Short mmCIF file of C-alpha atoms in Angstrom, two decimals:
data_model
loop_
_atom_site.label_atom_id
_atom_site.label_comp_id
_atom_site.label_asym_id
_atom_site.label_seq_id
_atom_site.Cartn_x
_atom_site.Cartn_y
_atom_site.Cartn_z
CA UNK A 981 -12.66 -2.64 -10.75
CA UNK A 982 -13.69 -5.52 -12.53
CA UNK A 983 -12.19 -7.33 -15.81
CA UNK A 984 -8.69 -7.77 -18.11
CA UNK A 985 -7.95 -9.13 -21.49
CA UNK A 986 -4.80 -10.44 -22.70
CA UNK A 987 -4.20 -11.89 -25.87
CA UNK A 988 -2.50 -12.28 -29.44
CA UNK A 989 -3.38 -9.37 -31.69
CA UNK A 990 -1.16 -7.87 -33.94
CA UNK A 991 -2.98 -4.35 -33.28
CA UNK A 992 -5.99 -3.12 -31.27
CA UNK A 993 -8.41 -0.28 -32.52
CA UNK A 994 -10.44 0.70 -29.26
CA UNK A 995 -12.94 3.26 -28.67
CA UNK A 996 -14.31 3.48 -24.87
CA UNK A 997 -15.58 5.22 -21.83
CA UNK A 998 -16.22 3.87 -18.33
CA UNK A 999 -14.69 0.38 -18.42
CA UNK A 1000 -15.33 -0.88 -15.03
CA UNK A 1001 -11.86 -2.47 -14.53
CA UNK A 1002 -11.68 -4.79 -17.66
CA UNK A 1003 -7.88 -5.22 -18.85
CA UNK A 1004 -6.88 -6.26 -21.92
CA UNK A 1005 -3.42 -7.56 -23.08
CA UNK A 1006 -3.00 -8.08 -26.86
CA UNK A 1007 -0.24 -9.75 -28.76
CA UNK A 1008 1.75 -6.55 -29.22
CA UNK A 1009 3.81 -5.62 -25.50
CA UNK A 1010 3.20 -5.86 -22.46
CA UNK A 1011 3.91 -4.70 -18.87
CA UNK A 1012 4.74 -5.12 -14.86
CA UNK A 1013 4.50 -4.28 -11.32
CA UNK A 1014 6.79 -2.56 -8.62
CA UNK A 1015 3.98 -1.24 -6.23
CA UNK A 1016 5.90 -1.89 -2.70
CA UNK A 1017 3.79 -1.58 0.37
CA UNK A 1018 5.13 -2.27 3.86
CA UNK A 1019 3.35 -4.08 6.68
CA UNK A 1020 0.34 -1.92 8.14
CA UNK A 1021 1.17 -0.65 11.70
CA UNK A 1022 -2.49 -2.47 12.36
CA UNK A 1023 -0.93 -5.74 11.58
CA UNK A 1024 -0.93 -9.08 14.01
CA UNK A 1025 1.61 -10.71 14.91
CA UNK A 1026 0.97 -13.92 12.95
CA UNK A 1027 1.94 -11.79 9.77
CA UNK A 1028 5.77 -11.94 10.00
CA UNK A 1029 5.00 -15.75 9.08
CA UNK A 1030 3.38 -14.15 5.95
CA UNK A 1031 5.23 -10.74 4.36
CA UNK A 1032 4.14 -9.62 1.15
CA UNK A 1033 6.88 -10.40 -1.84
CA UNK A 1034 5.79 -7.96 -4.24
CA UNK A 1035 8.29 -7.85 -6.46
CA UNK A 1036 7.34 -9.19 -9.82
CA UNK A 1037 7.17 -12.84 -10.31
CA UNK A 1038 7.43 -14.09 -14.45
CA UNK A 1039 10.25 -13.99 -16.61
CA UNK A 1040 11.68 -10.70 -17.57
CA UNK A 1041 9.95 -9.63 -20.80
CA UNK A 1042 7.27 -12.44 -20.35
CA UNK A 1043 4.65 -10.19 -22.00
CA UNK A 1044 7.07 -8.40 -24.86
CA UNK A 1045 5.38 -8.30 -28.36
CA UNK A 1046 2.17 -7.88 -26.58
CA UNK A 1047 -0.29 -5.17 -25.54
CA UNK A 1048 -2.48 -4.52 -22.55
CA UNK A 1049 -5.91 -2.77 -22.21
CA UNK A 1050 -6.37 -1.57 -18.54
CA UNK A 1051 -9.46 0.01 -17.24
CA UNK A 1052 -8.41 2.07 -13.94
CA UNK A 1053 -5.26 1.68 -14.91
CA UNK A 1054 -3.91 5.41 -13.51
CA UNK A 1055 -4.55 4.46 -9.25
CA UNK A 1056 -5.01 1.82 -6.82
CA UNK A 1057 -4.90 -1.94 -8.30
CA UNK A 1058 -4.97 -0.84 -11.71
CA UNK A 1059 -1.95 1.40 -11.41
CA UNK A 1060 -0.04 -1.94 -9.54
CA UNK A 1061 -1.27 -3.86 -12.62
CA UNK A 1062 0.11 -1.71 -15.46
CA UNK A 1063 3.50 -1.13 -13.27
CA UNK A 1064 3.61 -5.31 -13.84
CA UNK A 1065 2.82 -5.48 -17.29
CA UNK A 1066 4.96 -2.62 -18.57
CA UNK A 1067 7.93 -4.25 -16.50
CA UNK A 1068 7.69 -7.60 -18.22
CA UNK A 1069 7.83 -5.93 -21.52
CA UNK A 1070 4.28 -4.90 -22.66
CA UNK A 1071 2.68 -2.29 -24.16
CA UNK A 1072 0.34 -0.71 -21.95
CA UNK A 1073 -2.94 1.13 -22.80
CA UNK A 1074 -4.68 2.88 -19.97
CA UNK A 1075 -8.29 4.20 -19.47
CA UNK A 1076 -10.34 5.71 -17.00
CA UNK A 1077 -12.60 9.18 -16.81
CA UNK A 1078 -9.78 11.38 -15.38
CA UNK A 1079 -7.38 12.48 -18.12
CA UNK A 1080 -4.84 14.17 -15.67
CA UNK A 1081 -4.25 11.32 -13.66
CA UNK A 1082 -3.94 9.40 -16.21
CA UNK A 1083 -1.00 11.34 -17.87
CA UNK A 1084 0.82 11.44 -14.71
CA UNK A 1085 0.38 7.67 -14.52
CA UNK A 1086 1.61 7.09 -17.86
CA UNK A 1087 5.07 9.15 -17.36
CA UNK A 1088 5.29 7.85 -14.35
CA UNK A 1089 5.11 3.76 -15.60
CA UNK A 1090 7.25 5.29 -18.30
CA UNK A 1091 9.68 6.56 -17.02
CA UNK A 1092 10.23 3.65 -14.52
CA UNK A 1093 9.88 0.41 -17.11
CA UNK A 1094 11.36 2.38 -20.18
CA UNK A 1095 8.22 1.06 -22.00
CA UNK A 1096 5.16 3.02 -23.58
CA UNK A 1097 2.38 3.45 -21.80
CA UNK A 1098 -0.68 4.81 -24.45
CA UNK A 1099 -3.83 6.73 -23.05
CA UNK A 1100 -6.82 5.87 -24.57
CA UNK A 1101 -11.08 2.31 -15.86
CA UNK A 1102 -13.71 2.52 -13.84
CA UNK A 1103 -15.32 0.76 -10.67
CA UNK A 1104 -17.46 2.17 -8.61
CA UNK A 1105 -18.64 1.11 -4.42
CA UNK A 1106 -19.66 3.42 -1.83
CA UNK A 1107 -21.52 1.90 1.52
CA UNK A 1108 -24.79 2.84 2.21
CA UNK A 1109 -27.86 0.76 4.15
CA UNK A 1110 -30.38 -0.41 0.79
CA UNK A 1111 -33.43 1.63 2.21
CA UNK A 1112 -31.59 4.43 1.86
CA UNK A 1113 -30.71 3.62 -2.51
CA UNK A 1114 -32.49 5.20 -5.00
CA UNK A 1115 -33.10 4.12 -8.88
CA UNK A 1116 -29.96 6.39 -9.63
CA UNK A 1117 -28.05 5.04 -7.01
CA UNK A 1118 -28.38 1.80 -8.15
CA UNK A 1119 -28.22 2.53 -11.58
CA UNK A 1120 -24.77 4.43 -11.07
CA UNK A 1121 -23.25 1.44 -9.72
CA UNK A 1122 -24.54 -1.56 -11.83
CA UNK A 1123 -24.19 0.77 -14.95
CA UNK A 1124 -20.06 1.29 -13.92
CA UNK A 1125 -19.36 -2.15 -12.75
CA UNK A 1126 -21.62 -4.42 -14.80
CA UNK A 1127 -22.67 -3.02 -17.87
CA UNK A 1128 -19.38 -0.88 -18.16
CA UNK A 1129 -17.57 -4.49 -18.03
CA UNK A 1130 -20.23 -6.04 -20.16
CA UNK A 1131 -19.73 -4.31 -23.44
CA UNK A 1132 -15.95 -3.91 -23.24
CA UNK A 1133 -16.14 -7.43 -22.74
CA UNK A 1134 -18.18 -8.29 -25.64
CA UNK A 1135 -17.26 -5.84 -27.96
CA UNK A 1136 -13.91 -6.24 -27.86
CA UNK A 1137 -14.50 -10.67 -27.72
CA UNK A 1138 -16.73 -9.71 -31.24
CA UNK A 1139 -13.48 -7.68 -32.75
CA UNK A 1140 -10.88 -10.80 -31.54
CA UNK A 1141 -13.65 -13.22 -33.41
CA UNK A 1142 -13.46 -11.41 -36.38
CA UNK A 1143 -9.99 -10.89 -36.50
CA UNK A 1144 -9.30 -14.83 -35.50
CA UNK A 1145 -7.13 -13.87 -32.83
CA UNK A 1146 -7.08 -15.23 -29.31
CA UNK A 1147 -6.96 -13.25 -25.89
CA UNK A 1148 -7.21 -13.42 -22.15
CA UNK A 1149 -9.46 -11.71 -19.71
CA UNK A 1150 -9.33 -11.37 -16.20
CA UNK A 1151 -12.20 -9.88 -13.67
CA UNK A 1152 -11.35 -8.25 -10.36
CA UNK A 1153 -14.26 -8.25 -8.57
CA UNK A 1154 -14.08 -9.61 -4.38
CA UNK A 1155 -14.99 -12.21 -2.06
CA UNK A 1156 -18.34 -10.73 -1.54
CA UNK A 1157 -19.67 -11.31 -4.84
CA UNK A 1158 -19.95 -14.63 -3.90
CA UNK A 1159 -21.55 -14.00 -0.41
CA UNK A 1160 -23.48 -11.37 -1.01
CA UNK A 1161 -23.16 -8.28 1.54
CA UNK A 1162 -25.26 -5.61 3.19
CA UNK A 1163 -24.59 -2.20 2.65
CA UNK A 1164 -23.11 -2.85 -0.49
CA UNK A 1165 -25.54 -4.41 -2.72
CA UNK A 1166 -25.55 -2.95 -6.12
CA UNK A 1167 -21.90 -3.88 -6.03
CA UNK A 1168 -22.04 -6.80 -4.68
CA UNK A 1169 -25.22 -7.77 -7.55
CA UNK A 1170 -22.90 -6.19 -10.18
CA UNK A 1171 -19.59 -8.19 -9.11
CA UNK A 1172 -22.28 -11.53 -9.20
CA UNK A 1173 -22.90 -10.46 -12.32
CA UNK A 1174 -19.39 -10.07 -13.93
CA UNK A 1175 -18.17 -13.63 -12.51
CA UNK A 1176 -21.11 -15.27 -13.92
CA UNK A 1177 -20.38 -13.20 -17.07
CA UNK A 1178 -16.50 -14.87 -17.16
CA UNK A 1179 -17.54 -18.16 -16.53
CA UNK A 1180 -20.42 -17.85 -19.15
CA UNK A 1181 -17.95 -16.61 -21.80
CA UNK A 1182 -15.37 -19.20 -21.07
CA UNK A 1183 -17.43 -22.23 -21.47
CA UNK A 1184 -18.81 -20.31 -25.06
CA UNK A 1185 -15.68 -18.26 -26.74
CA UNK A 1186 -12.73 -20.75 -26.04
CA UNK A 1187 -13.38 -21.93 -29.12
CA UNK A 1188 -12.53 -18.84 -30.11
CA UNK A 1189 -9.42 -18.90 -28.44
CA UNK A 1190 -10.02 -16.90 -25.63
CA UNK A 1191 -9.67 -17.71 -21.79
CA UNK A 1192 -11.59 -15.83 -18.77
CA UNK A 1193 -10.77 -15.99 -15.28
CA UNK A 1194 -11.87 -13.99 -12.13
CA UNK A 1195 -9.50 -12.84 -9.11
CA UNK A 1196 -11.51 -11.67 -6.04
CA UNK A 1197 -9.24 -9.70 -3.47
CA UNK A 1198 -9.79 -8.59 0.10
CA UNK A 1199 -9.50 -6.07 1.75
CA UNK A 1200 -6.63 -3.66 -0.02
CA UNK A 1201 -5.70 -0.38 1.14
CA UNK A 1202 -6.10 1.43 -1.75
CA UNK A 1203 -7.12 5.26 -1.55
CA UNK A 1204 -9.92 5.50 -3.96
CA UNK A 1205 -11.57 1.98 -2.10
CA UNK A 1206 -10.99 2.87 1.78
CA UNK A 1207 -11.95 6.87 1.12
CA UNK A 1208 -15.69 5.56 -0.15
CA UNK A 1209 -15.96 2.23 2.01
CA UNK A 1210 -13.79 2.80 5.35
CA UNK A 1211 -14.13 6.88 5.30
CA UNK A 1212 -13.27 7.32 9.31
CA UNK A 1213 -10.58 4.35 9.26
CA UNK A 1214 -12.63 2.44 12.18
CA UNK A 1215 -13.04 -0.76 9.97
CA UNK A 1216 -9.90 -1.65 9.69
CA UNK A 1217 -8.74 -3.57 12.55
CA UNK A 1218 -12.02 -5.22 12.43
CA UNK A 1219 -11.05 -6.41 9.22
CA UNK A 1220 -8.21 -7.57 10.29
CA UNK A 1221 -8.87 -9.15 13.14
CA UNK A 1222 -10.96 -11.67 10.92
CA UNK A 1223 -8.02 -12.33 8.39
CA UNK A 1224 -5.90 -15.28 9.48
CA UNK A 1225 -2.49 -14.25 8.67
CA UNK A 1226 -3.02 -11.13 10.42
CA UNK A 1227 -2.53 -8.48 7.47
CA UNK A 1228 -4.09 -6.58 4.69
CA UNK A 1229 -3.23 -6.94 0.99
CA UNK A 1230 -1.12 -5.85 -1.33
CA UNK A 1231 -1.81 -4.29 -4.96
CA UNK A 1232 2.03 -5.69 -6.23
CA UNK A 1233 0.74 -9.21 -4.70
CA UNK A 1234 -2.45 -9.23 -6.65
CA UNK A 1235 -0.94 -7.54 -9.69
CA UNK A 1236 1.65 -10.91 -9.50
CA UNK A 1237 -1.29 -12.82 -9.56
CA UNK A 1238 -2.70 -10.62 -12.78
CA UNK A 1239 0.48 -11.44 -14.42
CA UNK A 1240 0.42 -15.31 -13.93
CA UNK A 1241 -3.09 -15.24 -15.11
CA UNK A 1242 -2.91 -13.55 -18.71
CA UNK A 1243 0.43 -15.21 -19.02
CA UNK A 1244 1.08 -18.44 -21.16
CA UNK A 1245 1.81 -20.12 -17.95
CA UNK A 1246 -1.95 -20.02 -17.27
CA UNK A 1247 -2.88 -21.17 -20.78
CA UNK A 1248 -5.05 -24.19 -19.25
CA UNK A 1249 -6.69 -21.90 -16.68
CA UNK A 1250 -9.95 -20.72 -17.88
CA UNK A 1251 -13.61 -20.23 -16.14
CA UNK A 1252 -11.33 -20.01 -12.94
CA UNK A 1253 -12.66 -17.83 -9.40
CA UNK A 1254 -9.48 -17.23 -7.58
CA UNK A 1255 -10.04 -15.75 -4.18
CA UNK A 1256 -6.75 -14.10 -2.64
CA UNK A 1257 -7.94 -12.40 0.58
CA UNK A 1258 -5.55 -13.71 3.31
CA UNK A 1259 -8.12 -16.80 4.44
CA UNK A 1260 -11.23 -13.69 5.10
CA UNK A 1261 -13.54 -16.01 3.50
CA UNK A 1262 -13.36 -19.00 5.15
CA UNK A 1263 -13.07 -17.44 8.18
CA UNK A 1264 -16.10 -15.64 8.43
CA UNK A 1265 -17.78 -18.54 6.75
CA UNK A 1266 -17.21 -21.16 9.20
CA UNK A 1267 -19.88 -21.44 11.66
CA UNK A 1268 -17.31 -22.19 15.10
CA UNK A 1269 -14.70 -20.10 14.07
CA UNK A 1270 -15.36 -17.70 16.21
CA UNK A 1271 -14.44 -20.13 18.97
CA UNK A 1272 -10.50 -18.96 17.99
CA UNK A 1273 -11.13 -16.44 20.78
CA UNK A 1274 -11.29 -18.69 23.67
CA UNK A 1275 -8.17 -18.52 26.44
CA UNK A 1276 -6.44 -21.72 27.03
CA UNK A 1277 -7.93 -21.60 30.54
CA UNK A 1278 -11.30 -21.43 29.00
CA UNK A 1279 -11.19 -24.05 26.80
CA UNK A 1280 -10.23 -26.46 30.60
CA UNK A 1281 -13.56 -25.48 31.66
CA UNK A 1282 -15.38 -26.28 28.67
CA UNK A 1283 -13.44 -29.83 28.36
CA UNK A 1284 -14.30 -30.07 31.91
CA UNK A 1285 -18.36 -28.96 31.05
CA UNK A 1286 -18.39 -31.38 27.90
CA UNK A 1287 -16.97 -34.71 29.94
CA UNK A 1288 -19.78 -34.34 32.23
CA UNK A 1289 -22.28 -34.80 29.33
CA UNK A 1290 -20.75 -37.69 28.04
CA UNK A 1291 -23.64 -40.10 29.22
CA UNK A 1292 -26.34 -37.89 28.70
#
């Protein structure tokens, strides 16, 4: 998944394919979310300190009079993001390459919000070690996630221009795209790519009126993501164990997030990397924090081991 719009248009005229994630919220309606996901049985017990609130966070009908483009809109985050939008008032339009889910999707925002959602999304990430890509493989990836965010991005910035109406964007890419990671590395290039993308466009088109800002989630147990990079489940409580508050995400707490972001609340945020991943980052980042797994009784001894070097 990788990039959303919102802004103030009095109509959009859109014709796309593979979108790579970009959302788009013109001045026309607008939507919300009501994905509710309970603790994972995997959790630690630091997470009762830190339970998801997923219920939608703006103003009822914060985003009426407005319209929203969302690429993989009908599962996963995108479906949690359209849920939002359409519950605080907008007027959702949906994309991705599978026309059935989509449908069901739609009726199923609907018939929950009571607001239109219009058919008109697409990441892609498997794991594999990078001996093993070929030109295609590589292609496939960068051509979804980058390029497919790339020219939504632009063309649609090029129609808002000539139209002299303003808009909001937002990228959902993750916390590796600013790490870098192995076995993942046409994503992880392509994610680079799109966040350098934002924060290119933001320092150029706001002018224009337009704002771009970048969320980058952690882990999320979502079907389409696990099924392609945790296939056999056996990841999971090792990501886990390196998450601070003890829990996975949430698609309703990132779609709140989403929300705040294309919102007027946000209107001075712009060029903005948000990481929401629980504290993953900076703990696998810092270079002792592995030293969280000593006993009590082992840190004695090593007080004991580092008073006897005091003079040395």
């Amino acid at each position: 998944m990788a990039a959303m719009l919102f802004g103030r248009i009095s109509s959009c005229s859109l014709n796309v394919n593979s979108t790579a994630g970009l959302r788009i919220i013109c001045n026309k309606k607008c939507f919300s979310s009501g994905t509710q996901v309970a603790c994972q049985s995997n959790d630690r017990p630091q997470a009762r300190f830190f339970p998801p609130a997923d219920g939608v966070m703006l103003p009822a009908q914060a985003f009426k009079n407005k319209v929203a483009f969302i690429t993989g809109g009908g599962t996963g985050l995108g479906k949690a993001m359209t849920t939002a939008f359409s519950s605080l008032g907008a007027e959702c339009v949906i994309a991705s390459r599978k026309l059935d889910v989509l449908k069901q999707t739609a009726e199923e925002i609907s018939k929950q919000t009571g607001n239109k959602v219009v058919i008109n999304n697409a990441a892609g990430n498997f794991i594999s070690p990078s001996e093993g890509l070929s030109p295609n493989a590589w292609r496939t990836i960068t051509d979804i996630v980058l390029n497919g965010t790339a020219y939504v991005t632009l063309g649609i910035g090029k129609q808002l221009i000539k139209a002299k109406k303003g808009a909001a964007f937002l990228a959902i890419t993750t916390i590796y795209a600013e790490s870098g990671s192995g076995f993942v590395v046409p994503s992880a290039s392509a994610k680079a790519g799109i966040e350098s993308l934002c924060k290119s466009l933001a320092a150029e088109w706001g002018r224009y009126g337009m704002r771009f800002n970048v969320i980058q989630p952690g882990p999320i147990p979502t079907k389409g993501a696990f099924s392609r990079l945790d296939p056999t489940g056996m990841f999971e409580k090792t990501m886990i164990d390196r998450i601070p508050t003890g829990r996975l995400g949430t698609p309703g707490e990132i779609a709140n997030l989403a929300t705040y972001l294309c919102s007027d609340y946000a209107s001075w945020v712009s060029g903005a990397v948000i990481r929401m991943d629980g504290g993953e980052y900076v703990s696998m980042a810092g270079e002792f924090n592995e030293l969280r797994k000593v006993t009590t009784e082992q840190w004695a001894m090593l007080e004991q081991m580092i008073r006897k070097t005091k003079d040395s």
